[in-house]
Coordinates of C-alpha atoms and ligand atoms in Angstrom, one line a residue:
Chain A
X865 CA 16.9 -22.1 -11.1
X866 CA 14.6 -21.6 -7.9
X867 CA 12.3 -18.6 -8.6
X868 CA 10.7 -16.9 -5.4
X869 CA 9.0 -14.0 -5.0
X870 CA 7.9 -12.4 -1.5
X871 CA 4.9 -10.4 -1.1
X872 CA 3.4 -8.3 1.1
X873 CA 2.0 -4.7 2.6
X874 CA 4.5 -2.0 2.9
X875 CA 6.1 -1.6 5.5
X876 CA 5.8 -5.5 6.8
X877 CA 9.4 -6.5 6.5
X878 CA 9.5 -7.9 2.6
X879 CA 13.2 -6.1 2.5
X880 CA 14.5 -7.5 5.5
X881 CA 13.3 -11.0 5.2
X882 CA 14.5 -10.9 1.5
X883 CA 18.0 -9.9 1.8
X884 CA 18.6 -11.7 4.9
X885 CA 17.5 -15.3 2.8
X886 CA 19.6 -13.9 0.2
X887 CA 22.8 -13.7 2.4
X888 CA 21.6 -17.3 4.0
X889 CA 21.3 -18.8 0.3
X890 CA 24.6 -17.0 -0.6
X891 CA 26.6 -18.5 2.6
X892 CA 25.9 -22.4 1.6
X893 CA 27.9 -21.3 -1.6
X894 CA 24.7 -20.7 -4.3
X895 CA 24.3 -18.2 -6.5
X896 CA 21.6 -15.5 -5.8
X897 CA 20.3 -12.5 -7.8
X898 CA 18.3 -10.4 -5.7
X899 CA 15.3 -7.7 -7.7
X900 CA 13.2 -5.2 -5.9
X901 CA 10.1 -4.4 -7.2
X902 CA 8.9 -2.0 -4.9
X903 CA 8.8 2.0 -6.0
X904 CA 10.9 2.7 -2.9
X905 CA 13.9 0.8 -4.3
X906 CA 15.6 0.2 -1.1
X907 CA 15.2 -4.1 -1.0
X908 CA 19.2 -4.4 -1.5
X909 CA 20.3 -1.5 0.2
X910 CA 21.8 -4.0 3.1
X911 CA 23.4 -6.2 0.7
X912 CA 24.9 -3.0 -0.8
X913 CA 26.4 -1.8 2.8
X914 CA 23.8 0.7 2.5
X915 CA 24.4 2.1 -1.2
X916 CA 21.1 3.1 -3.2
X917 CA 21.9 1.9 -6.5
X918 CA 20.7 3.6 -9.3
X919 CA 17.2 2.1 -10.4
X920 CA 16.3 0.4 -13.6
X921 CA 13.3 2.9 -14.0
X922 CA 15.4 6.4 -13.7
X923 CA 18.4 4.8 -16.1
X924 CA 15.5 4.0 -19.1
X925 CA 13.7 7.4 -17.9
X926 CA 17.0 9.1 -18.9
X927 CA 18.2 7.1 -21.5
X928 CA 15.9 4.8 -23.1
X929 CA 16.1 1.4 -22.7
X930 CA 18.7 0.8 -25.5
X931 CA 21.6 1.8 -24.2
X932 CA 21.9 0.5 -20.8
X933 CA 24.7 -2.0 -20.2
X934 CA 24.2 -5.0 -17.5
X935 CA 27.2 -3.4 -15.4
X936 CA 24.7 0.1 -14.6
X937 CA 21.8 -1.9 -13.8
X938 CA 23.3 -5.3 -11.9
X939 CA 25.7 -4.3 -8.5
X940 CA 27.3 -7.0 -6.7
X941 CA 26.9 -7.0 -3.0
X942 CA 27.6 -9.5 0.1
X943 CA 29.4 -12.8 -0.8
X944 CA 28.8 -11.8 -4.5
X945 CA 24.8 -10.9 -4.6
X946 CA 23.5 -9.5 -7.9
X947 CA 21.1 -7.0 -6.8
X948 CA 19.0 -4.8 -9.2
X949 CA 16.2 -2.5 -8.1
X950 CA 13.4 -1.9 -10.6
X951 CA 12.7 1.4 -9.0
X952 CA 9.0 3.2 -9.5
X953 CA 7.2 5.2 -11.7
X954 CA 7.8 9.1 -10.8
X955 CA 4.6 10.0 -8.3
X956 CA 1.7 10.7 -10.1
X957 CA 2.2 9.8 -13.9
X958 CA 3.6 6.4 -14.8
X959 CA 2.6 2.8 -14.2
X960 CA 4.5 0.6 -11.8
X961 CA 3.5 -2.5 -13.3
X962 CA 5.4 -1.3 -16.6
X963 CA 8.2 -0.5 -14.6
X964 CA 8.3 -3.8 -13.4
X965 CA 8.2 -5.4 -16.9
X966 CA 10.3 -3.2 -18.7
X967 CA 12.7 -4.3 -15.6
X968 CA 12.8 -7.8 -16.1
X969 CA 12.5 -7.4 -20.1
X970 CA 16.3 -5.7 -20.0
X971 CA 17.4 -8.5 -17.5
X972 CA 16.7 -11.1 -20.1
X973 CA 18.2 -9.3 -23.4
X974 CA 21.2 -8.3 -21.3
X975 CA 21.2 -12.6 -20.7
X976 CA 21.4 -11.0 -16.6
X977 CA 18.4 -13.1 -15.4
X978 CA 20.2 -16.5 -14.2
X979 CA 21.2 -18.0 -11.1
X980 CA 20.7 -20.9 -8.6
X981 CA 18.2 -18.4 -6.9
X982 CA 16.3 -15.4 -8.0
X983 CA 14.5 -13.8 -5.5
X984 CA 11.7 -11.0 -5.9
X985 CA 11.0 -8.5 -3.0
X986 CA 7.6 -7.2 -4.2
X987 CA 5.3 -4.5 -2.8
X988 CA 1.9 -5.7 -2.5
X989 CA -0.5 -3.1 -1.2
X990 CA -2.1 -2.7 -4.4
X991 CA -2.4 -6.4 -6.4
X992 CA -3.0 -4.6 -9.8
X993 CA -2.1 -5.7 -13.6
X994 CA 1.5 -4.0 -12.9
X995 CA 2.4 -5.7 -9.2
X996 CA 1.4 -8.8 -10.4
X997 CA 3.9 -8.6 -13.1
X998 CA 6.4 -11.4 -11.8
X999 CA 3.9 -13.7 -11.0
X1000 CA 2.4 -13.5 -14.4
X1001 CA 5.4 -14.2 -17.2
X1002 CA 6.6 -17.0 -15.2
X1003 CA 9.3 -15.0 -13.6
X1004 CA 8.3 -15.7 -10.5
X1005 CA 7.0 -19.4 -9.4
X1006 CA 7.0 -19.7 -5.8
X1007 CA 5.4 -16.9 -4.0
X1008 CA 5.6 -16.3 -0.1
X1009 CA 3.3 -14.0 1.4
X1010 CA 5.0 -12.0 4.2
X1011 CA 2.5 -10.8 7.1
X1012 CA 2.0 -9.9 10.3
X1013 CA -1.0 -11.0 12.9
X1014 CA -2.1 -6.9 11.8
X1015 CA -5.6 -7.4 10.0
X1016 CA -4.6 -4.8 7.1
X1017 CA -1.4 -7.3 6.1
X1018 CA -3.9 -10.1 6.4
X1019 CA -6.0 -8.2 4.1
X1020 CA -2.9 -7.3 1.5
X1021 CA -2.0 -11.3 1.7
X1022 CA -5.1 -12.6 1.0
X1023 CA -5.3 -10.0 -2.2
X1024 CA -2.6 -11.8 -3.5
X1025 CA -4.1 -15.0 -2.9
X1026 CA -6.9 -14.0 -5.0
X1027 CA -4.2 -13.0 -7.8
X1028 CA -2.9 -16.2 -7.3
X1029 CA -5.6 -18.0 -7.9
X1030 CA -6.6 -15.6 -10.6
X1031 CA -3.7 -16.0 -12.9
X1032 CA -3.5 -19.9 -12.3
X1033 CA -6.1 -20.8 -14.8
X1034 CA -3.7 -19.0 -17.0
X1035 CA -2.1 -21.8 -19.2
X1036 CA 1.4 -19.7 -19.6
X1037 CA 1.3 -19.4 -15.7
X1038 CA 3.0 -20.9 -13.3
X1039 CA 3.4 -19.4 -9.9
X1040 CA 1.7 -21.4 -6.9
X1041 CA 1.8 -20.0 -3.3
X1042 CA 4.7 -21.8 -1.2
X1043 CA 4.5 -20.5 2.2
X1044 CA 3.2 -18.2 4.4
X1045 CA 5.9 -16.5 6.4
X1046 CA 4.6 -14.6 9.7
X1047 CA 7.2 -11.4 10.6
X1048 CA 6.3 -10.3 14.2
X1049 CA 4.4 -7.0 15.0
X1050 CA 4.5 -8.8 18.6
X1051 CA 0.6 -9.3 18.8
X1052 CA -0.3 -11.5 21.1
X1053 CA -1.5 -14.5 19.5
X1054 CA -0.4 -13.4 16.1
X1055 CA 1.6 -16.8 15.2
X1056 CA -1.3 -18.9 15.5
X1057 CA -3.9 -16.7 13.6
X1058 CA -1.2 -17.0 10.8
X1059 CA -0.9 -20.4 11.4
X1060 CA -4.8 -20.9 10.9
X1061 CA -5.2 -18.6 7.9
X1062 CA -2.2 -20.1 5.8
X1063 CA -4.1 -23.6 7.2
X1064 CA -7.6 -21.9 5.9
X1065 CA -6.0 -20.9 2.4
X1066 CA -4.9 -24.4 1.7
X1067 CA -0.9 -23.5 2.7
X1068 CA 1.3 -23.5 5.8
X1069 CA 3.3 -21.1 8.1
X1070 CA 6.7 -22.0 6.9
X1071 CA 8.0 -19.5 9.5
X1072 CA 7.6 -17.2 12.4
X1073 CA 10.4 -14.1 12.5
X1074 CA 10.5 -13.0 16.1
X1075 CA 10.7 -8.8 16.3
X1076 CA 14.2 -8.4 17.3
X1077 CA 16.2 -5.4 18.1
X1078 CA 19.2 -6.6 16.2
X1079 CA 17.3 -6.3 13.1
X1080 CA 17.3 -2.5 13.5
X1081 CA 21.0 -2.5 15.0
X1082 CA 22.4 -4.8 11.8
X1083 CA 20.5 -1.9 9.8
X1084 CA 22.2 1.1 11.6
X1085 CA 25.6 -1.0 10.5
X1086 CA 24.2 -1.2 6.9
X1087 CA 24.1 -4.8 7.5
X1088 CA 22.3 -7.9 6.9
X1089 CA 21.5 -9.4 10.1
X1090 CA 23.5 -12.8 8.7
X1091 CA 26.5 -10.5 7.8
X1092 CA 26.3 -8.0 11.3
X1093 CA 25.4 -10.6 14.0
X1094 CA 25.9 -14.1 12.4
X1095 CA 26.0 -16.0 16.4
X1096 CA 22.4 -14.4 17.0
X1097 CA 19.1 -16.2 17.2
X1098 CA 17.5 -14.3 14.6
X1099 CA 20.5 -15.2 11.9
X1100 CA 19.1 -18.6 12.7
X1101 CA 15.8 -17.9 12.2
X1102 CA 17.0 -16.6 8.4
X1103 CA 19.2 -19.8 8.2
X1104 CA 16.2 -22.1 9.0
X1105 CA 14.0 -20.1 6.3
X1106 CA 16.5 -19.9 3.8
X1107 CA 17.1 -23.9 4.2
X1108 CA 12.9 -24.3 4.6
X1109 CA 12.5 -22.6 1.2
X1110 CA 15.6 -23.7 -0.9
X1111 CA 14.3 -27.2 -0.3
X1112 CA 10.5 -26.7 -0.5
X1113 CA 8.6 -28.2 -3.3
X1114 CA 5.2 -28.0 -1.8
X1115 CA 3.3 -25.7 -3.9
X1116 CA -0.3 -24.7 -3.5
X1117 CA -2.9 -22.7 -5.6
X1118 CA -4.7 -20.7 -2.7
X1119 CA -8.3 -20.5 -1.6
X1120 CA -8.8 -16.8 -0.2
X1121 CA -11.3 -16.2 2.6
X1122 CA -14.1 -13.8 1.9
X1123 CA -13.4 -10.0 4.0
X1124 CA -15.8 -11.0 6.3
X1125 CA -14.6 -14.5 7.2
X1126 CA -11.5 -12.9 7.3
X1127 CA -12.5 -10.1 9.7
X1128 CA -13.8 -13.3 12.0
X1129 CA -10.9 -15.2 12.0
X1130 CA -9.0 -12.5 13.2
X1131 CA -11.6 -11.7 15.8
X1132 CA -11.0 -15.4 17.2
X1133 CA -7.3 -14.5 18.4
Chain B
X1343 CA -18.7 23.1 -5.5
X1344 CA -15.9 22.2 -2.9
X1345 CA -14.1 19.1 -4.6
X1346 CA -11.6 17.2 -1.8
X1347 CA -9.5 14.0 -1.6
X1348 CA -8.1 12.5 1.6
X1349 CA -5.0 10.7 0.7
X1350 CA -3.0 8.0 2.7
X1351 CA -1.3 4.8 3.3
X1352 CA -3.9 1.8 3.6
X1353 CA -5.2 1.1 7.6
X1354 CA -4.2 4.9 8.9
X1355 CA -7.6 5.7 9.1
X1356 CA -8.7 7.6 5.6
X1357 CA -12.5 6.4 5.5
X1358 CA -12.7 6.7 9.1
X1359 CA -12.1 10.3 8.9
X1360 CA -13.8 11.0 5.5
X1361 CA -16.9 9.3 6.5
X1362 CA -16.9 11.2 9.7
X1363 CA -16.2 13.8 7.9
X1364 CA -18.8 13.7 5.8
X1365 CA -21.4 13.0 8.6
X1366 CA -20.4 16.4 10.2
X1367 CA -20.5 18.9 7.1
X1368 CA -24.1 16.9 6.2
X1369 CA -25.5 18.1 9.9
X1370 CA -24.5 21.6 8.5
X1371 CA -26.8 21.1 6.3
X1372 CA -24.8 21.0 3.1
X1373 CA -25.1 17.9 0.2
X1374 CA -22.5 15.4 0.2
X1375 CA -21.1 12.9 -2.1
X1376 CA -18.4 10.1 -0.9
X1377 CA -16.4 8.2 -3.3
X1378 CA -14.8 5.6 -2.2
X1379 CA -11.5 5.3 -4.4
X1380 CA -9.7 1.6 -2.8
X1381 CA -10.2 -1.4 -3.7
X1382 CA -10.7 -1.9 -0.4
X1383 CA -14.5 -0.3 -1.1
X1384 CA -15.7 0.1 2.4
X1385 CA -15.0 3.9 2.2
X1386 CA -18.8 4.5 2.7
X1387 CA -19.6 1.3 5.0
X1388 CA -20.5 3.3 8.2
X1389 CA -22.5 6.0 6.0
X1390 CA -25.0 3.0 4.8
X1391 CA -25.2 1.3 8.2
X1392 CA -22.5 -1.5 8.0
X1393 CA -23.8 -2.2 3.9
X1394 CA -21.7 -3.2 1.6
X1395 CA -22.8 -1.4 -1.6
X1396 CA -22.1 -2.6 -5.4
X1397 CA -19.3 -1.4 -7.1
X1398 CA -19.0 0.6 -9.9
X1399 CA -16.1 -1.6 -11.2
X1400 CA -17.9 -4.9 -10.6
X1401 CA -21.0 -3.8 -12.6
X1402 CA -19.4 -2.5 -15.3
X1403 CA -17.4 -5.2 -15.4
X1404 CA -20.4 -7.7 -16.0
X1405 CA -22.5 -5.3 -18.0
X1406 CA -20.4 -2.8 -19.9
X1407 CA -21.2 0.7 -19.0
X1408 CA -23.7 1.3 -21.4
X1409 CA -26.6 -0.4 -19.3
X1410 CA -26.1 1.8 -15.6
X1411 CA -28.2 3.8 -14.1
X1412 CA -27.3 6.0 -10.9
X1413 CA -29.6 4.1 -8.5
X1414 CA -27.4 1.4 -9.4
X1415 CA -24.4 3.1 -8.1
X1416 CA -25.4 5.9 -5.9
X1417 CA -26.9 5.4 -3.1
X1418 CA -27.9 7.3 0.0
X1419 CA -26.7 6.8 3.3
X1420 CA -26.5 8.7 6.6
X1421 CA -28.6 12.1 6.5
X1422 CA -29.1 12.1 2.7
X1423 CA -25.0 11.7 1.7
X1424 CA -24.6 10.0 -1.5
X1425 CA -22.2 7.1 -1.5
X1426 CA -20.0 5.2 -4.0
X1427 CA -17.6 2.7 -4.3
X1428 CA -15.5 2.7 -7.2
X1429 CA -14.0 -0.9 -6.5
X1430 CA -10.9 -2.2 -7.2
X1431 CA -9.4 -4.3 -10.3
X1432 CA -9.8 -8.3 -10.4
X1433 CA -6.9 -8.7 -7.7
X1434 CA -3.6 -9.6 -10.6
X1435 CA -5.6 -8.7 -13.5
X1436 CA -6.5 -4.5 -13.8
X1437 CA -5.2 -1.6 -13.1
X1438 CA -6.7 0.5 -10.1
X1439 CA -6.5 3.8 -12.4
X1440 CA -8.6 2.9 -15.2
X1441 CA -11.5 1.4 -13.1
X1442 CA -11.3 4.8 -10.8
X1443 CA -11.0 7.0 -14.5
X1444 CA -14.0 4.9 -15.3
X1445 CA -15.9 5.7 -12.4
X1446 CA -15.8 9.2 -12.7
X1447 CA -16.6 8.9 -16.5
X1448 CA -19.7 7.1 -15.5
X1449 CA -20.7 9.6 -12.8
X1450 CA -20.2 12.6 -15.2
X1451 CA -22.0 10.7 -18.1
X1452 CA -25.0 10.5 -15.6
X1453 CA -24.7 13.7 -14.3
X1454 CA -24.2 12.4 -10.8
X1455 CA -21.2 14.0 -9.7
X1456 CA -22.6 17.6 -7.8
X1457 CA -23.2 18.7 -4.6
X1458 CA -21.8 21.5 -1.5
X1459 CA -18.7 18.9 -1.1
X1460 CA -17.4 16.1 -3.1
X1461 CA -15.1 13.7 -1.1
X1462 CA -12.7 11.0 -2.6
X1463 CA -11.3 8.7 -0.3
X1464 CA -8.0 7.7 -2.0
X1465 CA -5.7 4.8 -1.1
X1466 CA -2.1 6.4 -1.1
X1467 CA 0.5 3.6 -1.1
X1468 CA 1.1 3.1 -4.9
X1469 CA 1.1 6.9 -6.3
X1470 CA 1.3 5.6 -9.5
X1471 CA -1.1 7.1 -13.0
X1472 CA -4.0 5.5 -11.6
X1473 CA -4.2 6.3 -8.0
X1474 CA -3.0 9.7 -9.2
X1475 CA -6.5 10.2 -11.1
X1476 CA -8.5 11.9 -8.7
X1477 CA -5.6 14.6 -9.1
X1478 CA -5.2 14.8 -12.4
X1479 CA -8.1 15.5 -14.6
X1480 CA -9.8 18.5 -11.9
X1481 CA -11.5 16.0 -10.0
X1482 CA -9.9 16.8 -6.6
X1483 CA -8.8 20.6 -6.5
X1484 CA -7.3 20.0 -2.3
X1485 CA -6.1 16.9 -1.7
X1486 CA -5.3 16.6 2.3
X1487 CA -2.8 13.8 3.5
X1488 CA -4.0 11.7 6.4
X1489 CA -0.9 10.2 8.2
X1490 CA 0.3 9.3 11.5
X1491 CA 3.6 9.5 13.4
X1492 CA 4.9 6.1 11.8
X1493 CA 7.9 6.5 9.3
X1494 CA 5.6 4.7 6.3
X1495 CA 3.0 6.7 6.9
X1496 CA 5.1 9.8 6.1
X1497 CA 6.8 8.2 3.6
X1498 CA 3.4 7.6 1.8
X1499 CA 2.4 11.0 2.6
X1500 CA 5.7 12.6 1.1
X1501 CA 4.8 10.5 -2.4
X1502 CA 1.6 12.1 -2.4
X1503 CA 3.5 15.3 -2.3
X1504 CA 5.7 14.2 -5.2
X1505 CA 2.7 13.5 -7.4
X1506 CA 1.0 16.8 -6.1
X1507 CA 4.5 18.7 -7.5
X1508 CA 4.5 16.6 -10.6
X1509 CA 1.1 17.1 -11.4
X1510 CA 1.1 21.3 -10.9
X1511 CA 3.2 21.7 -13.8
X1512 CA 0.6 20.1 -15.7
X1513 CA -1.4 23.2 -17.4
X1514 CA -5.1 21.2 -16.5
X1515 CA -4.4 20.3 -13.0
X1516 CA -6.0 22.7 -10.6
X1517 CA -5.2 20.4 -7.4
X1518 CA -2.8 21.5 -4.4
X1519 CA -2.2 20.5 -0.9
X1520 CA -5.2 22.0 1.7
X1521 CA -3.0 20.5 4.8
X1522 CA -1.6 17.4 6.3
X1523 CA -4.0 15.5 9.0
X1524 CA -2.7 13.6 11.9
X1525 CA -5.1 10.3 12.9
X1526 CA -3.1 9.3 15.8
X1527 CA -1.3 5.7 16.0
X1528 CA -0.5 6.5 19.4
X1529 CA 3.1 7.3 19.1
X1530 CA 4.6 9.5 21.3
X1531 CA 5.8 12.9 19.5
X1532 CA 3.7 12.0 16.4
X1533 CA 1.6 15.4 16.5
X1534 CA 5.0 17.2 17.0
X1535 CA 6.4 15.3 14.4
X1536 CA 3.9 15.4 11.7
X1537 CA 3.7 19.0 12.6
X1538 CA 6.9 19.3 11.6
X1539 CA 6.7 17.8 8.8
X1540 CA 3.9 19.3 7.5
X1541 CA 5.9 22.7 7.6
X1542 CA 8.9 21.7 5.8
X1543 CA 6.4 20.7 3.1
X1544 CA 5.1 24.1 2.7
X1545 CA 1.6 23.4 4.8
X1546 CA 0.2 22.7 7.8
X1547 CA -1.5 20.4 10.7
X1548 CA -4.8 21.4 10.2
X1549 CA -6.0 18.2 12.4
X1550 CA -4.9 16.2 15.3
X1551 CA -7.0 13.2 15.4
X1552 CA -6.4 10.9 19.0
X1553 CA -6.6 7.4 18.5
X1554 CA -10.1 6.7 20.4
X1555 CA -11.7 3.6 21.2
X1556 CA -15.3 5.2 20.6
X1557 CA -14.4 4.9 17.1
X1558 CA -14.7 1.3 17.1
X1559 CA -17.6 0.6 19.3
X1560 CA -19.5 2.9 17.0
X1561 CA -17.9 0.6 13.6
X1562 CA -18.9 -2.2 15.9
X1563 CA -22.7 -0.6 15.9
X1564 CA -22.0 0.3 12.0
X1565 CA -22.3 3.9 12.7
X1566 CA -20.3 6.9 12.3
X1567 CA -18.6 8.5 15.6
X1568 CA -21.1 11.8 14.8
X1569 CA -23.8 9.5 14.3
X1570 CA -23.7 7.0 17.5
X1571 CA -21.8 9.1 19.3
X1572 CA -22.4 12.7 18.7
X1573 CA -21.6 14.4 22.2
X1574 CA -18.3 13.1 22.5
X1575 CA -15.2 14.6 22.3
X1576 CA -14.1 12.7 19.4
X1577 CA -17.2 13.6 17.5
X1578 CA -16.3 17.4 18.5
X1579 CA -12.8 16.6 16.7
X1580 CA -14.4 15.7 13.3
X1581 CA -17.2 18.6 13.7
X1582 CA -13.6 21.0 14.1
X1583 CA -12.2 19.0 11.1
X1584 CA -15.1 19.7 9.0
X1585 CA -15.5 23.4 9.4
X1586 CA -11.9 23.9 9.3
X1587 CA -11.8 22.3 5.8
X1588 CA -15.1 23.4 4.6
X1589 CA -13.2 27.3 5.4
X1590 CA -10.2 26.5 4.0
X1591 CA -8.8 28.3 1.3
X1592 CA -5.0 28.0 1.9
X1593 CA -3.7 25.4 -0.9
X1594 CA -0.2 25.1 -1.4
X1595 CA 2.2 23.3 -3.8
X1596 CA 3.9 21.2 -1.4
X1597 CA 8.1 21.3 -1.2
X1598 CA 8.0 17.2 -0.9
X1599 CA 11.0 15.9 1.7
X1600 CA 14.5 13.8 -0.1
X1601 CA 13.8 9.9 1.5
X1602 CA 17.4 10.3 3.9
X1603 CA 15.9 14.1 4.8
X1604 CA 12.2 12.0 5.9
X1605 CA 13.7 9.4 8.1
X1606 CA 16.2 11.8 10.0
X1607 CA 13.1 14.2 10.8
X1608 CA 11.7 10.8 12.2
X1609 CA 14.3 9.8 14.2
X1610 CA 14.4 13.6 16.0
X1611 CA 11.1 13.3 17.7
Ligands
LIG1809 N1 11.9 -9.2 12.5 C1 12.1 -7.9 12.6 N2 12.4 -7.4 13.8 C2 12.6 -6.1 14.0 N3 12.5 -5.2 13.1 C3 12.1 -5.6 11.9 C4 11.9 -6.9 11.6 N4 11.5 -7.0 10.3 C5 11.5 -5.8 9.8 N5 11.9 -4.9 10.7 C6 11.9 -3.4 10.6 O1 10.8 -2.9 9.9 C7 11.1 -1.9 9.0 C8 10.4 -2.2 7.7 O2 10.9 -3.4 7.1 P1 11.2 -3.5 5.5 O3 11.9 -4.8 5.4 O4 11.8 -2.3 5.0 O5 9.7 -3.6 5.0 P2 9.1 -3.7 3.5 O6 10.2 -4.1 2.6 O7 8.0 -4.8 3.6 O8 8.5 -2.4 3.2 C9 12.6 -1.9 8.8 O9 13.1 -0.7 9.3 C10 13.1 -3.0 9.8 O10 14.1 -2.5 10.6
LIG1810 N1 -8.9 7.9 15.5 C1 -9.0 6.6 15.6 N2 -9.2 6.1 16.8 C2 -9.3 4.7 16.9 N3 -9.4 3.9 15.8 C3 -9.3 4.4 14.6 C4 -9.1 5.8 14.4 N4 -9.0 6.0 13.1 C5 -9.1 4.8 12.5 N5 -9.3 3.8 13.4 C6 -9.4 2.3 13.1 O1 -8.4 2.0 12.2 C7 -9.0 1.0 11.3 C8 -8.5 1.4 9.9 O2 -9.2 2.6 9.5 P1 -9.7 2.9 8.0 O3 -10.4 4.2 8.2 O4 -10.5 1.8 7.5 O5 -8.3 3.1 7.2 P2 -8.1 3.4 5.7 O6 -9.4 3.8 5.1 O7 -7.0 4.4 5.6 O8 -7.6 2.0 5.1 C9 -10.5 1.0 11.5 O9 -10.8 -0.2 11.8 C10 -10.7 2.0 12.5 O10 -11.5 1.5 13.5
LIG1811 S1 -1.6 -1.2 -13.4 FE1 -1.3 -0.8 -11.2 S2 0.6 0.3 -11.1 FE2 -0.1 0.5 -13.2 S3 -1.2 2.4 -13.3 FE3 -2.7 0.7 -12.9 S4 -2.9 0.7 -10.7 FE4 -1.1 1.8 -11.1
LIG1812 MG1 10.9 -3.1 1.0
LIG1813 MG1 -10.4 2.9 3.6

């Protein structure tokens, strides 16, 4: 069982890198379970045909966490995805992080947590305790980062390069960094100031995701990209990630740059 | 004592504004404090001339908070306004809420936490106990969202609003919404837009901010706009900003928007 988990600032394109590898793993035939750990609960909402499914968070909320069945929690999706969202805590009062655990604590009494690939869509604007949840228990032993050539997703990456290197002298953890995957805000010269901070961190760039308008078209059709336009460029782009990642097994622990340096390097391009 | 928060997504410009807005309400004459409440801590950077000052999370965390005096955490910055930076958790290790809790604690303890205005600048994309804080315990009494035209930006804003509801029912909160700020992002419509938006919330605009480049050659110079640049018309913006909040007394309990309600107001402007 492959374990990933993509990372990144809100609003970078976690969701839409995420399900579209999801529906790329799920065409050569594996079995993928897809989790969203982000509070806005709407990572499998293209897998789902544009369905929210009821969160993890709001069924235990309600209920308690005893009697939830693996049928209210787990929705199956394109070509047969298991997604789950984890949901977040209600504004103000709870803890994420808890959310997150008491997520993925269910999952495994309910025996849900299997697969040839599970793959976590995590938001990481804040690397706290609670975000860093699936990289912590071993649920999550690959992580990507997803950014853009923006400083402020720079800045949320290399946060969780710092958690990553944090929890690695852990002995019960095992997450490593495998990639860094650049999703275009179209700044010029964005792809090779990834390329030279994933080079910088000790990693690589293990893809660039042009900005393309079918993204946004495949979402008006509730879509994956894959499922909505499967001829198009960008499909292949997913396809070569999908394949890039399934097959990886270069994992590295990550040296983050100081602010400073990072503020520099960005200043070079 | 007028106690405020400025609220927002990371990178839309919250300790841009606060720090400006500080600057103006000091050359009224009045005694400030800043607290910087992100991890990020460089809420008060421009105040102390482009210094990164020692965080309250940092020392405490090597010394326990028995041993800290206020000149280790308080210091003075542009035209006598006293700074601090709360600091964020070990990135994968903390949580954000209890190192910000702690902060205050710390301040009160040492009866540091007075003046005409107290400002927290408060990172806004996880709304979650800890970020909440400011909020909760009568720290903040008007909290004022700083967004811009871009969907994730409101969608931050609108959680803020969700905590803000949450939080009201609570017999010991005092805060409520004092009005919704727009720093541009150079979107056409946004000021319409968030205009909009800040009416079906129950509030107001009670600032356009342009998106100006004099901003940057005065960060550049490690200086506020009011300070490097005090004739300018940007600096005339945050001088309109400050008396306009500093007047204020028009807090509502905001009416936050449904997530499907959000991105259709989005896509009419
Ligand atoms: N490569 C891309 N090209 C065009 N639009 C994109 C691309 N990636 C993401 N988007 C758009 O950006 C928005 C935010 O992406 P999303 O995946 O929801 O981000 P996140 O999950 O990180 O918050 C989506 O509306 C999506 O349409
Ligand atoms: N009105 C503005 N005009 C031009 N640049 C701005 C403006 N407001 C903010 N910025 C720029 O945006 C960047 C992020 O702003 P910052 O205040 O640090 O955001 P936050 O505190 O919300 O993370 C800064 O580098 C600043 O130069
Ligand atoms: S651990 Fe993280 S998510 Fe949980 S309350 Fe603290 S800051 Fe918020
Ligand atoms: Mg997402
Ligand atoms: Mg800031």
């Amino acid at each position: 069982m492959k374990q990933i988990a993509l990372y990144g600032k809100g609003g970078i394109g976690k969701s839409t890198t995420s399900a579209n590898l999801s529906a790329a793993l799920s065409d050569r035939g594996l079995n993928i379970m897809q989790i969203g750990c982000d509070p806005k609960h709407d990572s499998t909402r293209m897998l789902m045909h544009g369905k929210w499914i009821p969160t993890v968070l709001d069924l235990v909320r309600e209920r308690g966490d005893k009697a939830i069945s693996v049928d209210e929690v787990v929705f199956t999706g394109y070509n047969g995805i298991r997604c789950v969202e984890a949901g977040g805590p209600e504004p103000g009062v709870g803890c994420a992080g808890r959310g997150i655990i008491a997520t993925f604590q269910l999952l495994e009494r309910l025996d849900a947590l299997y697969g040839d690939v599970v793959l976590y869509d995590v938001l990481g604007d804040v690397v706290c305790g609670g975000f860093a949840m699936p990289m912590r228990e071993s649920y999550a032993r690959e992580v990507y980062l997803v950014t853009s050539g923006e400083l402020m997703s720079l800045y949320a990456a290399n946060n969780i390069c710092k958690a990553i290197q944090r929890l690695s002298r852990r002995s019960r953890c095992t997450c490593a960094l495998g990639g860094v995957i650049c999703n275009s805000a179209n700044i010029s010269g964005e792809k090779e100031l990834v390329g030279a901070y994933a080079r910088r961190i000790g990693s690589r760039l293990i893809s660039y995701i042009p900005r393309d308008n079918i993204v946004r078209v495949a979402e008006v059709n509730k879509q994956t990209v894959i499922e909505y336009a499967p001829d198009s460029p960008q499909a292949d782009v997913y396809r070569h990630l999908a394949e890039d990642i399934f097959e990886n097994d270069t994992m590295t622990i990550p040296i983050p740059m100081e602010t400073d340096e990072l503020e520099n390097l960005a200043l070079e391009y």
